[in-house]
Amino acid sequence: MIKKSHFSFAQIMLISMMLFSLNALLAQSSNTISKDLKWSERMALSVIKRAPQAWQVDNNEKPKWDYKLGLLMTSFEKLYQKTNNPIYADYIKAYGETVINPSGEIMNYKLEDYNIDYVNPGKFLFDLYKRTNDNRYLTAIQTLRKQLETHPRTNSGGFWHKKIYPYQMWLDGLYMGTPFYARYTVEFDNGKDLDDVAKQFEQIHLHTLDKKTGLLFHAWDESKQMPWANKETGVSPNFWSRSIGWYMMALVDVLDYMPKEHPKRKELIQYLNDISKAVAKYQDKSGLWYQVTDAGNKEGNYLEASGSEMFVYAFAKGVNKGYLPAKYKKIAQKGFNAITEKLIKVDADGEIHITQVCASAGLGGNPYRDGSFEYYIKEKIKIDNSHGLGPFILAALEVEK
């Protein structure tokens, strides 16, 4: 005779979850990373394994306040909120304490540089401040908000990318500045600056949109003085997937802080739908996207990790939040499957690596970057570059929902 179980279904599920968590912790303590974990945790634990302190990512020789590390900390924050695993919270806190001193001064930060990249790491400080109640983080947040008060702008009201790049707006800059700006104005100023947040998207959309493809050019020079700038429109000459990814991530993240009744909310959702439609058309049959978005398999072009991850994140979050039609979740899933199957390498101990990450790309500067197709495909391609770490975790978390 078979005896009936004394456990309810809910109790069995709870025991199963506890055993799963225990196995994960045992794997962690034995310095192996369990393949049973979600991809988001596998990547985070791999990062910690390689770089016990966050500032060591990218083989940095010393700590620094850095937009890429800020992006990584933002992804760890989202992972901590999902898992409640203190290892992620501790990793974030250790970085915060390293780059912000007890007085709230930010390492290697100069407000007068007016570099929009410096604002991005401020995003992870909001939750860190709430968790620790350490005033150093509030002071740092306020310092970054002060930068935006006097940050130079185009004549039409858009933030310059950096003081050294006058009258230029880059797609990258939307991610660097607007989600921080939106959260600050909602949490500290009753949302009084949300119109100005929206203006940044309006300006970039107005000036960089290519009506033929629906894609956005990497940058716009209002002065039309840069050699890379189109003499009539001021735009740079090519579509770079990661820059479009920055823009799309900025949209889905800023919408977190746009109240449903705000008049600009529908406009931003429409921008997201427009760019999503355009980007989806250029998804390779593999599921990935190319470094130069519209150039396909033109010689030298390659399937690039970070841009693909950012598109997956924006599509999946857009659907999860109700901004995009459900079909984009399938596109995101196809993209994420391709990333894990074609771009992820797994070591014997379970550590994972992301390949085919464009290390860095921009415009102008010294040595001069001209924004040509040849320029984008010749920038260094790296494994485990930080541009490919945070977006992987963010994409995984949204796809896993």
Short mmCIF file of C-alpha atoms in Angstrom, two decimals:
data_model
loop_
_atom_site.label_atom_id
_atom_site.label_comp_id
_atom_site.label_asym_id
_atom_site.label_seq_id
_atom_site.Cartn_x
_atom_site.Cartn_y
_atom_site.Cartn_z
CA MET A 1 0.00 0.00 0.00
CA ILE A 2 1.36 3.44 -0.99
CA LYS A 3 1.43 5.93 1.86
CA LYS A 4 0.18 9.43 1.12
CA SER A 5 2.69 12.24 1.51
CA HIS A 6 2.22 14.44 4.56
CA PHE A 7 3.62 17.43 2.62
CA SER A 8 1.47 19.87 0.71
CA PHE A 9 2.45 20.95 -2.80
CA ALA A 10 3.53 24.34 -1.45
CA GLN A 11 5.76 22.67 1.16
CA ILE A 12 7.35 20.45 -1.46
CA MET A 13 8.03 23.47 -3.67
CA LEU A 14 9.58 25.34 -0.72
CA ILE A 15 11.85 22.38 0.12
CA SER A 16 12.88 22.13 -3.54
CA MET A 17 13.76 25.83 -3.63
CA MET A 18 15.76 25.52 -0.40
CA LEU A 19 17.70 22.55 -1.78
CA PHE A 20 18.36 24.47 -5.02
CA SER A 21 19.67 27.47 -3.05
CA LEU A 22 21.81 25.17 -0.87
CA ASN A 23 23.31 23.53 -3.95
CA ALA A 24 24.07 26.93 -5.42
CA LEU A 25 25.79 28.05 -2.21
CA LEU A 26 27.80 24.82 -2.01
CA ALA A 27 28.93 25.26 -5.60
CA GLN A 28 29.84 28.84 -4.82
CA SER A 29 31.88 27.88 -1.74
CA SER A 30 33.78 25.20 -3.69
CA ASN A 31 34.76 27.87 -6.22
CA THR A 32 32.73 26.28 -8.98
CA ILE A 33 29.73 27.93 -10.57
CA SER A 34 26.73 25.65 -10.93
CA LYS A 35 25.26 25.23 -14.40
CA ASP A 36 21.89 24.88 -12.66
CA LEU A 37 21.88 28.57 -11.80
CA LYS A 38 20.18 31.16 -14.02
CA TRP A 39 22.41 32.83 -16.60
CA SER A 40 22.20 36.14 -14.71
CA GLU A 41 23.81 34.60 -11.60
CA ARG A 42 26.30 32.54 -13.56
CA MET A 43 27.64 35.73 -15.12
CA ALA A 44 27.64 37.69 -11.85
CA LEU A 45 29.50 34.94 -9.98
CA SER A 46 31.97 34.65 -12.87
CA VAL A 47 32.65 38.39 -12.65
CA ILE A 48 33.25 38.14 -8.89
CA LYS A 49 35.53 35.12 -9.41
CA ARG A 50 37.71 37.03 -11.86
CA ALA A 51 37.54 40.36 -10.04
CA PRO A 52 36.94 40.02 -6.28
CA GLN A 53 36.72 43.82 -6.18
CA ALA A 54 34.53 45.44 -8.84
CA TRP A 55 37.17 48.02 -9.76
CA GLN A 56 39.41 45.15 -10.94
CA VAL A 57 37.07 44.36 -13.86
CA ASP A 58 38.77 45.05 -17.22
CA ASN A 59 42.09 44.41 -15.44
CA ASN A 60 42.10 47.96 -14.08
CA GLU A 61 45.22 48.63 -12.04
CA LYS A 62 43.51 50.96 -9.57
CA PRO A 63 39.98 51.98 -8.54
CA LYS A 64 38.11 54.61 -10.51
CA TRP A 65 34.67 56.15 -10.92
CA ASP A 66 33.65 54.73 -14.26
CA TYR A 67 30.47 54.55 -16.35
CA LYS A 68 31.05 50.90 -17.29
CA LEU A 69 31.51 49.85 -13.68
CA GLY A 70 28.43 51.89 -12.83
CA LEU A 71 26.51 49.90 -15.42
CA LEU A 72 27.81 46.67 -13.89
CA MET A 73 26.80 47.78 -10.38
CA THR A 74 23.32 48.66 -11.70
CA SER A 75 22.99 45.12 -13.05
CA PHE A 76 24.18 43.67 -9.72
CA GLU A 77 21.59 45.80 -7.93
CA LYS A 78 18.80 44.37 -10.09
CA LEU A 79 20.15 40.87 -9.45
CA TYR A 80 20.28 41.47 -5.70
CA GLN A 81 16.68 42.72 -5.74
CA LYS A 82 15.66 39.47 -7.43
CA THR A 83 17.72 36.98 -5.40
CA ASN A 84 18.33 38.66 -2.02
CA ASN A 85 21.76 37.03 -2.11
CA PRO A 86 24.02 39.25 0.08
CA ILE A 87 27.08 38.46 -2.04
CA TYR A 88 25.76 40.90 -4.67
CA ALA A 89 24.89 43.64 -2.18
CA ASP A 90 28.33 43.30 -0.56
CA TYR A 91 30.04 43.57 -3.96
CA ILE A 92 28.18 46.81 -4.71
CA LYS A 93 28.88 48.26 -1.24
CA ALA A 94 32.59 47.47 -1.44
CA TYR A 95 32.84 49.38 -4.75
CA GLY A 96 30.82 52.30 -3.35
CA GLU A 97 33.07 52.60 -0.29
CA THR A 98 36.16 52.43 -2.48
CA VAL A 99 35.25 55.20 -4.93
CA ILE A 100 33.34 57.54 -2.57
CA ASN A 101 35.08 58.69 0.60
CA PRO A 102 33.23 59.24 3.91
CA SER A 103 32.76 62.94 3.03
CA GLY A 104 30.95 61.99 -0.18
CA GLU A 105 33.75 63.02 -2.55
CA ILE A 106 33.87 60.93 -5.71
CA MET A 107 37.22 59.50 -6.80
CA ASN A 108 38.73 61.04 -9.98
CA TYR A 109 35.57 63.14 -10.49
CA LYS A 110 35.70 66.77 -11.67
CA LEU A 111 32.38 68.50 -12.12
CA GLU A 112 33.99 71.10 -14.40
CA ASP A 113 34.89 68.38 -16.93
CA TYR A 114 31.17 68.25 -17.74
CA ASN A 115 31.40 64.64 -18.85
CA ILE A 116 27.94 63.03 -19.06
CA ASP A 117 29.59 59.60 -18.61
CA TYR A 118 30.37 60.54 -14.99
CA VAL A 119 26.65 60.73 -14.18
CA ASN A 120 25.89 57.09 -15.07
CA PRO A 121 27.49 55.42 -12.01
CA GLY A 122 25.28 57.60 -9.83
CA LYS A 123 22.34 55.32 -10.58
CA PHE A 124 23.39 52.50 -8.28
CA LEU A 125 23.85 54.96 -5.40
CA PHE A 126 20.11 55.50 -4.86
CA ASP A 127 19.48 51.96 -3.62
CA LEU A 128 22.85 51.73 -1.89
CA TYR A 129 21.95 54.86 0.09
CA LYS A 130 18.54 53.41 1.03
CA ARG A 131 20.15 50.16 2.20
CA THR A 132 23.02 51.68 4.19
CA ASN A 133 21.68 55.12 5.16
CA ASP A 134 25.28 56.28 4.63
CA ASN A 135 25.23 59.99 3.81
CA ARG A 136 28.31 59.75 1.61
CA TYR A 137 26.05 58.34 -1.12
CA LEU A 138 23.45 61.07 -0.78
CA THR A 139 26.20 63.70 -1.05
CA ALA A 140 27.57 62.02 -4.18
CA ILE A 141 24.08 61.84 -5.72
CA GLN A 142 23.59 65.56 -5.05
CA THR A 143 26.99 66.37 -6.57
CA LEU A 144 26.05 64.60 -9.81
CA ARG A 145 22.72 66.40 -9.91
CA LYS A 146 24.60 69.70 -9.52
CA GLN A 147 26.60 68.83 -12.63
CA LEU A 148 23.39 68.66 -14.65
CA GLU A 149 22.36 72.13 -13.43
CA THR A 150 25.25 73.77 -15.26
CA HIS A 151 26.16 71.09 -17.81
CA PRO A 152 26.59 72.83 -21.19
CA ARG A 153 23.81 72.31 -23.73
CA THR A 154 23.13 72.67 -27.41
CA ASN A 155 21.18 75.77 -28.39
CA SER A 156 18.12 73.52 -28.58
CA GLY A 157 18.54 72.26 -25.00
CA GLY A 158 20.35 68.92 -25.29
CA PHE A 159 23.22 68.03 -22.95
CA TRP A 160 26.63 68.06 -24.65
CA HIS A 161 28.29 64.67 -24.45
CA LYS A 162 31.38 66.21 -22.86
CA LYS A 163 32.90 69.67 -22.58
CA ILE A 164 35.67 68.49 -24.91
CA TYR A 165 32.97 67.64 -27.51
CA PRO A 166 31.13 70.97 -27.79
CA TYR A 167 27.62 71.08 -29.29
CA GLN A 168 27.58 67.29 -29.71
CA MET A 169 24.91 64.86 -28.56
CA TRP A 170 25.74 61.14 -28.74
CA LEU A 171 23.20 58.34 -28.33
CA ASP A 172 25.45 56.97 -25.56
CA GLY A 173 24.81 60.11 -23.53
CA LEU A 174 21.09 59.42 -23.23
CA TYR A 175 21.82 56.33 -21.14
CA MET A 176 24.58 58.08 -19.21
CA GLY A 177 22.42 60.97 -18.05
CA THR A 178 18.66 60.55 -18.35
CA PRO A 179 17.81 57.55 -16.10
CA PHE A 180 19.73 59.18 -13.23
CA TYR A 181 18.11 62.55 -13.97
CA ALA A 182 14.63 61.00 -14.12
CA ARG A 183 15.01 59.09 -10.85
CA TYR A 184 16.45 62.10 -9.05
CA THR A 185 13.67 64.46 -10.11
CA VAL A 186 10.98 61.94 -9.13
CA GLU A 187 12.48 61.02 -5.75
CA PHE A 188 13.76 64.44 -4.67
CA ASP A 189 11.95 67.11 -6.72
CA ASN A 190 8.40 65.82 -7.27
CA GLY A 191 9.18 65.15 -10.93
CA LYS A 192 9.57 68.82 -11.87
CA ASP A 193 12.27 68.12 -14.49
CA LEU A 194 10.60 65.25 -16.37
CA ASP A 195 9.88 67.52 -19.35
CA ASP A 196 13.60 68.27 -19.55
CA VAL A 197 14.38 64.54 -19.39
CA ALA A 198 11.99 63.98 -22.29
CA LYS A 199 13.58 66.87 -24.19
CA GLN A 200 16.86 64.93 -24.38
CA PHE A 201 15.09 62.15 -26.28
CA GLU A 202 13.17 64.62 -28.42
CA GLN A 203 16.39 66.31 -29.51
CA ILE A 204 18.26 63.09 -30.28
CA HIS A 205 15.23 61.70 -32.14
CA LEU A 206 14.75 64.91 -34.13
CA HIS A 207 18.38 65.19 -35.20
CA THR A 208 19.73 61.63 -35.55
CA LEU A 209 16.76 59.70 -36.99
CA ASP A 210 17.33 58.26 -40.46
CA LYS A 211 13.90 58.12 -42.07
CA LYS A 212 14.99 55.55 -44.63
CA THR A 213 16.00 52.83 -42.14
CA GLY A 214 14.30 54.04 -38.95
CA LEU A 215 17.67 53.73 -37.18
CA LEU A 216 19.49 56.51 -35.33
CA PHE A 217 22.95 57.73 -36.30
CA HIS A 218 25.56 57.55 -33.54
CA ALA A 219 25.82 61.30 -32.94
CA TRP A 220 24.84 64.82 -33.98
CA ASP A 221 27.01 67.94 -34.03
CA GLU A 222 24.80 71.01 -33.85
CA SER A 223 27.69 73.22 -34.97
CA LYS A 224 28.46 70.94 -37.97
CA GLN A 225 32.13 71.71 -37.36
CA MET A 226 33.42 68.17 -36.79
CA PRO A 227 34.97 66.50 -39.85
CA TRP A 228 32.70 63.46 -39.23
CA ALA A 229 29.55 65.62 -39.27
CA ASN A 230 27.31 65.75 -42.33
CA LYS A 231 27.58 69.35 -43.57
CA GLU A 232 23.79 69.65 -43.94
CA THR A 233 22.42 67.65 -41.00
CA GLY A 234 25.36 67.43 -38.58
CA VAL A 235 24.98 63.66 -38.10
CA SER A 236 27.77 61.09 -38.01
CA PRO A 237 27.91 58.71 -40.98
CA ASN A 238 27.03 55.27 -39.56
CA PHE A 239 24.76 53.23 -37.30
CA TRP A 240 26.57 51.59 -34.40
CA SER A 241 24.57 48.91 -32.61
CA ARG A 242 25.83 49.65 -29.11
CA SER A 243 24.97 53.33 -29.41
CA ILE A 244 21.42 52.44 -30.46
CA GLY A 245 21.40 49.97 -27.57
CA TRP A 246 22.35 52.73 -25.14
CA TYR A 247 19.42 54.80 -26.45
CA MET A 248 16.93 51.93 -26.15
CA MET A 249 18.06 51.05 -22.61
CA ALA A 250 17.72 54.70 -21.68
CA LEU A 251 14.13 54.72 -22.93
CA VAL A 252 12.95 51.62 -21.04
CA ASP A 253 14.73 52.75 -17.86
CA VAL A 254 13.47 56.35 -17.92
CA LEU A 255 9.92 55.07 -18.42
CA ASP A 256 10.21 53.50 -14.94
CA TYR A 257 9.93 57.06 -13.59
CA MET A 258 7.43 58.58 -16.03
CA PRO A 259 3.99 58.64 -14.37
CA LYS A 260 1.16 57.25 -16.49
CA GLU A 261 -0.51 60.63 -16.58
CA HIS A 262 2.60 62.50 -17.74
CA PRO A 263 2.06 63.99 -21.23
CA LYS A 264 5.52 62.91 -22.45
CA ARG A 265 5.10 59.25 -21.53
CA LYS A 266 3.23 58.29 -24.71
CA GLU A 267 5.85 60.07 -26.80
CA LEU A 268 8.70 58.06 -25.23
CA ILE A 269 6.78 54.80 -25.64
CA GLN A 270 6.27 55.68 -29.31
CA TYR A 271 10.01 56.32 -29.73
CA LEU A 272 10.66 52.88 -28.22
CA ASN A 273 8.20 51.22 -30.59
CA ASP A 274 9.67 53.05 -33.59
CA ILE A 275 13.29 52.11 -32.88
CA SER A 276 12.31 48.55 -31.90
CA LYS A 277 10.59 48.05 -35.24
CA ALA A 278 13.69 49.29 -37.07
CA VAL A 279 16.21 47.28 -35.03
CA ALA A 280 14.19 44.05 -35.30
CA LYS A 281 14.51 44.22 -39.10
CA TYR A 282 18.29 43.99 -38.81
CA GLN A 283 18.42 40.94 -36.53
CA ASP A 284 20.64 38.37 -38.22
CA LYS A 285 19.22 34.88 -38.81
CA SER A 286 21.57 33.73 -36.02
CA GLY A 287 19.59 35.90 -33.59
CA LEU A 288 22.42 38.41 -33.08
CA TRP A 289 23.08 41.89 -34.43
CA TYR A 290 26.09 43.26 -36.29
CA GLN A 291 28.56 45.85 -35.03
CA VAL A 292 27.51 48.22 -37.84
CA THR A 293 23.80 47.63 -37.60
CA ASP A 294 22.67 47.86 -41.22
CA ALA A 295 25.79 46.54 -42.97
CA GLY A 296 25.07 42.82 -42.57
CA ASN A 297 27.91 40.49 -43.47
CA LYS A 298 29.88 43.13 -45.35
CA GLU A 299 33.55 42.23 -45.09
CA GLY A 300 34.90 42.99 -41.63
CA ASN A 301 31.51 43.46 -39.97
CA TYR A 302 30.87 41.03 -37.12
CA LEU A 303 28.12 39.88 -34.76
CA GLU A 304 28.73 41.95 -31.63
CA ALA A 305 27.81 41.01 -28.06
CA SER A 306 27.07 44.23 -26.18
CA GLY A 307 24.73 45.76 -28.75
CA SER A 308 22.88 42.44 -29.07
CA GLU A 309 22.52 42.24 -25.27
CA MET A 310 21.20 45.79 -25.04
CA PHE A 311 18.60 45.13 -27.74
CA VAL A 312 17.51 41.94 -25.94
CA TYR A 313 17.20 43.86 -22.67
CA ALA A 314 15.15 46.68 -24.18
CA PHE A 315 12.84 44.32 -26.10
CA ALA A 316 12.25 42.01 -23.12
CA LYS A 317 11.76 44.80 -20.60
CA GLY A 318 9.58 46.70 -23.07
CA VAL A 319 7.24 43.70 -23.30
CA ASN A 320 7.40 42.95 -19.56
CA LYS A 321 6.38 46.53 -18.79
CA GLY A 322 3.68 46.66 -21.44
CA TYR A 323 5.37 49.22 -23.71
CA LEU A 324 5.96 46.85 -26.64
CA PRO A 325 3.82 44.17 -28.33
CA ALA A 326 4.36 40.58 -27.16
CA LYS A 327 6.18 39.58 -30.37
CA TYR A 328 9.29 41.38 -29.16
CA LYS A 329 9.70 38.91 -26.29
CA LYS A 330 10.20 36.17 -28.90
CA ILE A 331 12.75 38.33 -30.70
CA ALA A 332 14.49 38.92 -27.36
CA GLN A 333 14.47 35.20 -26.53
CA LYS A 334 15.95 34.33 -29.92
CA GLY A 335 18.65 36.95 -29.38
CA PHE A 336 19.46 35.76 -25.88
CA ASN A 337 19.62 32.12 -26.96
CA ALA A 338 22.07 33.13 -29.66
CA ILE A 339 24.22 35.03 -27.14
CA THR A 340 24.45 32.04 -24.80
CA GLU A 341 24.96 29.50 -27.59
CA LYS A 342 27.35 31.42 -29.85
CA LEU A 343 29.11 34.04 -27.72
CA ILE A 344 29.41 32.47 -24.24
CA LYS A 345 32.35 30.22 -23.42
CA VAL A 346 32.10 27.99 -20.31
CA ASP A 347 35.14 26.79 -18.34
CA ALA A 348 35.33 23.39 -16.66
CA ASP A 349 34.62 25.00 -13.27
CA GLY A 350 31.48 26.71 -14.60
CA GLU A 351 32.98 30.19 -15.03
CA ILE A 352 31.49 31.87 -18.09
CA HIS A 353 33.01 34.38 -20.54
CA ILE A 354 31.38 36.71 -23.04
CA THR A 355 33.19 37.01 -26.38
CA GLN A 356 33.04 39.42 -29.33
CA VAL A 357 32.61 42.59 -27.31
CA CYS A 358 33.64 45.85 -28.96
CA ALA A 359 36.01 47.31 -26.36
CA SER A 360 35.28 50.97 -27.09
CA ALA A 361 34.10 53.25 -29.86
CA GLY A 362 33.42 56.96 -30.19
CA LEU A 363 33.91 59.99 -32.38
CA GLY A 364 36.56 62.71 -32.59
CA GLY A 365 39.26 62.73 -29.93
CA ASN A 366 42.93 61.96 -30.32
CA PRO A 367 43.74 59.74 -32.16
CA TYR A 368 40.88 60.91 -34.32
CA ARG A 369 37.81 58.66 -34.75
CA ASP A 370 35.97 59.43 -37.97
CA GLY A 371 32.84 57.29 -37.57
CA SER A 372 33.44 55.42 -40.83
CA PHE A 373 32.47 51.78 -41.34
CA GLU A 374 36.18 50.92 -41.33
CA TYR A 375 36.64 52.68 -38.01
CA TYR A 376 33.89 50.73 -36.21
CA ILE A 377 35.03 47.31 -37.44
CA LYS A 378 38.68 47.95 -36.56
CA GLU A 379 38.17 48.87 -32.91
CA LYS A 380 39.48 46.17 -30.54
CA ILE A 381 37.27 43.13 -29.91
CA LYS A 382 37.65 41.67 -26.43
CA ILE A 383 36.52 38.86 -24.15
CA ASP A 384 34.85 39.81 -20.85
CA ASN A 385 35.06 43.54 -21.55
CA SER A 386 32.78 45.33 -19.10
CA HIS A 387 30.54 46.70 -21.86
CA GLY A 388 29.36 43.11 -22.30
CA LEU A 389 28.93 42.15 -18.63
CA GLY A 390 26.28 44.46 -17.16
CA PRO A 391 24.03 44.31 -20.24
CA PHE A 392 24.25 40.50 -20.23
CA ILE A 393 23.00 40.33 -16.63
CA LEU A 394 20.26 42.90 -17.31
CA ALA A 395 19.16 41.07 -20.47
CA ALA A 396 19.16 37.71 -18.67
CA LEU A 397 17.04 39.06 -15.82
CA GLU A 398 14.39 40.42 -18.20
CA VAL A 399 14.32 37.30 -20.39
CA GLU A 400 14.03 35.13 -17.27
CA LYS A 401 10.83 36.93 -16.17
#
